[in-house]
């Protein structure tokens, strides 16, 4: 059976299940080889709760770029305490960060898209590759309505860059559905969300959005390019 057909069959199965049921199925199908990357955003907090509430054997990890908001790091601690779990944190390689800053300056990512993508690669993409190495499934908190780019994604995809199956359990969830779930289950979240910050990444590269703007408008707002860092490139 071809890889694409296998993925298609898995997609069909998962479409019949809730997000929690889908996560349980994936954990059962790929024992010890499933990881979940959390940026501590609202979507990721929902998935963390779904994993923790079922005690699923899924390794939760996060990427600390060295430029995160204090509120994000504080939430990481609160989340670990709330769900009595340890979130594994990956950091960029020190030598790579030092070379990057030497080459483009401490805030050189504002100067060009190329510089910004270089920064994202050092601080996010390379650590992600280390986190995913040796695993078979990568769970993410992507939702289709977050941006036009993400609207074309599928619930289950083959990630060629990382050679891993990517599962997006909340892909078809609406923003309101997500918020209702957070309220119902009293899930901890970043207080910056209540201040207009919808998508929260590195502090120098994130701003609050204005009414009517899409969720990714507050990321790299000085650019006209797609609002992606390379983790979920299409």
PDB file of N, CA and C in Angstrom, residues 1 15 21 27 35 45 74 81 103 119 121 131 135-136 159 180 201 219 224:
ATOM      1  N   UNK A   1       0.849  -1.193   0.000  1.00  0.00           N
ATOM      2  CA  UNK A   1       0.000   0.000   0.000  1.00  0.00           C
ATOM      3  C   UNK A   1       0.887   1.248   0.000  1.00  0.00           C
ATOM      4  N   UNK A  15     -11.362  11.461  10.735  1.00  0.00           N
ATOM      5  CA  UNK A  15     -12.489  12.356  10.480  1.00  0.00           C
ATOM      6  C   UNK A  15     -13.735  11.941  11.249  1.00  0.00           C
ATOM      7  N   UNK A  21     -10.300  11.672  20.816  1.00  0.00           N
ATOM      8  CA  UNK A  21     -10.296  10.284  20.340  1.00  0.00           C
ATOM      9  C   UNK A  21      -9.208  10.080  19.304  1.00  0.00           C
ATOM     10  N   UNK A  27      -1.733   7.772  19.387  1.00  0.00           N
ATOM     11  CA  UNK A  27      -0.816   7.290  20.422  1.00  0.00           C
ATOM     12  C   UNK A  27      -0.778   5.768  20.457  1.00  0.00           C
ATOM     13  N   UNK A  35       5.085  12.823  19.267  1.00  0.00           N
ATOM     14  CA  UNK A  35       5.466  14.022  20.017  1.00  0.00           C
ATOM     15  C   UNK A  35       4.529  15.170  19.659  1.00  0.00           C
ATOM     16  N   UNK A  45      -2.689  24.733  24.168  1.00  0.00           N
ATOM     17  CA  UNK A  45      -3.144  24.479  25.530  1.00  0.00           C
ATOM     18  C   UNK A  45      -4.321  23.499  25.538  1.00  0.00           C
ATOM     19  N   UNK A  74       6.143  31.992  31.864  1.00  0.00           N
ATOM     20  CA  UNK A  74       5.374  31.818  33.094  1.00  0.00           C
ATOM     21  C   UNK A  74       4.250  30.809  32.872  1.00  0.00           C
ATOM     22  N   UNK A  81       2.557  22.577  36.177  1.00  0.00           N
ATOM     23  CA  UNK A  81       1.981  22.371  37.509  1.00  0.00           C
ATOM     24  C   UNK A  81       0.532  21.895  37.423  1.00  0.00           C
ATOM     25  N   UNK A 103      26.556  38.167  12.597  1.00  0.00           N
ATOM     26  CA  UNK A 103      26.369  38.414  11.159  1.00  0.00           C
ATOM     27  C   UNK A 103      25.347  39.516  10.875  1.00  0.00           C
ATOM     28  N   UNK A 119      17.056  33.915  11.218  1.00  0.00           N
ATOM     29  CA  UNK A 119      16.841  33.921  12.659  1.00  0.00           C
ATOM     30  C   UNK A 119      15.874  32.814  13.064  1.00  0.00           C
ATOM     31  N   UNK A 121      15.322  30.089  11.486  1.00  0.00           N
ATOM     32  CA  UNK A 121      15.960  28.786  11.286  1.00  0.00           C
ATOM     33  C   UNK A 121      16.814  28.422  12.489  1.00  0.00           C
ATOM     34  N   UNK A 131      14.114  17.900  18.006  1.00  0.00           N
ATOM     35  CA  UNK A 131      12.991  17.411  18.810  1.00  0.00           C
ATOM     36  C   UNK A 131      12.215  16.307  18.095  1.00  0.00           C
ATOM     37  N   UNK A 135      11.190  10.137  15.805  1.00  0.00           N
ATOM     38  CA  UNK A 135       9.759   9.949  16.036  1.00  0.00           C
ATOM     39  C   UNK A 135       9.012   9.736  14.726  1.00  0.00           C
ATOM     40  N   UNK A 136       7.765   9.292  14.834  1.00  0.00           N
ATOM     41  CA  UNK A 136       6.970   8.982  13.643  1.00  0.00           C
ATOM     42  C   UNK A 136       5.808   9.940  13.417  1.00  0.00           C
ATOM     43  N   UNK A 159       5.115  15.394   6.269  1.00  0.00           N
ATOM     44  CA  UNK A 159       6.010  16.542   6.303  1.00  0.00           C
ATOM     45  C   UNK A 159       7.342  16.128   5.692  1.00  0.00           C
ATOM     46  N   UNK A 180     -14.566  28.315  23.790  1.00  0.00           N
ATOM     47  CA  UNK A 180     -15.571  27.654  24.631  1.00  0.00           C
ATOM     48  C   UNK A 180     -14.970  26.463  25.367  1.00  0.00           C
ATOM     49  N   UNK A 201       4.460  34.725  19.403  1.00  0.00           N
ATOM     50  CA  UNK A 201       5.755  34.095  19.161  1.00  0.00           C
ATOM     51  C   UNK A 201       6.837  34.834  19.910  1.00  0.00           C
ATOM     52  N   UNK A 219       2.195  38.748  13.418  1.00  0.00           N
ATOM     53  CA  UNK A 219       3.520  38.144  13.343  1.00  0.00           C
ATOM     54  C   UNK A 219       4.268  38.748  12.158  1.00  0.00           C
ATOM     55  N   UNK A 224       5.573  41.628   3.904  1.00  0.00           N
ATOM     56  CA  UNK A 224       4.428  41.317   3.052  1.00  0.00           C
ATOM     57  C   UNK A 224       4.370  39.832   2.716  1.00  0.00           C
TER      58      UNK A 224
END
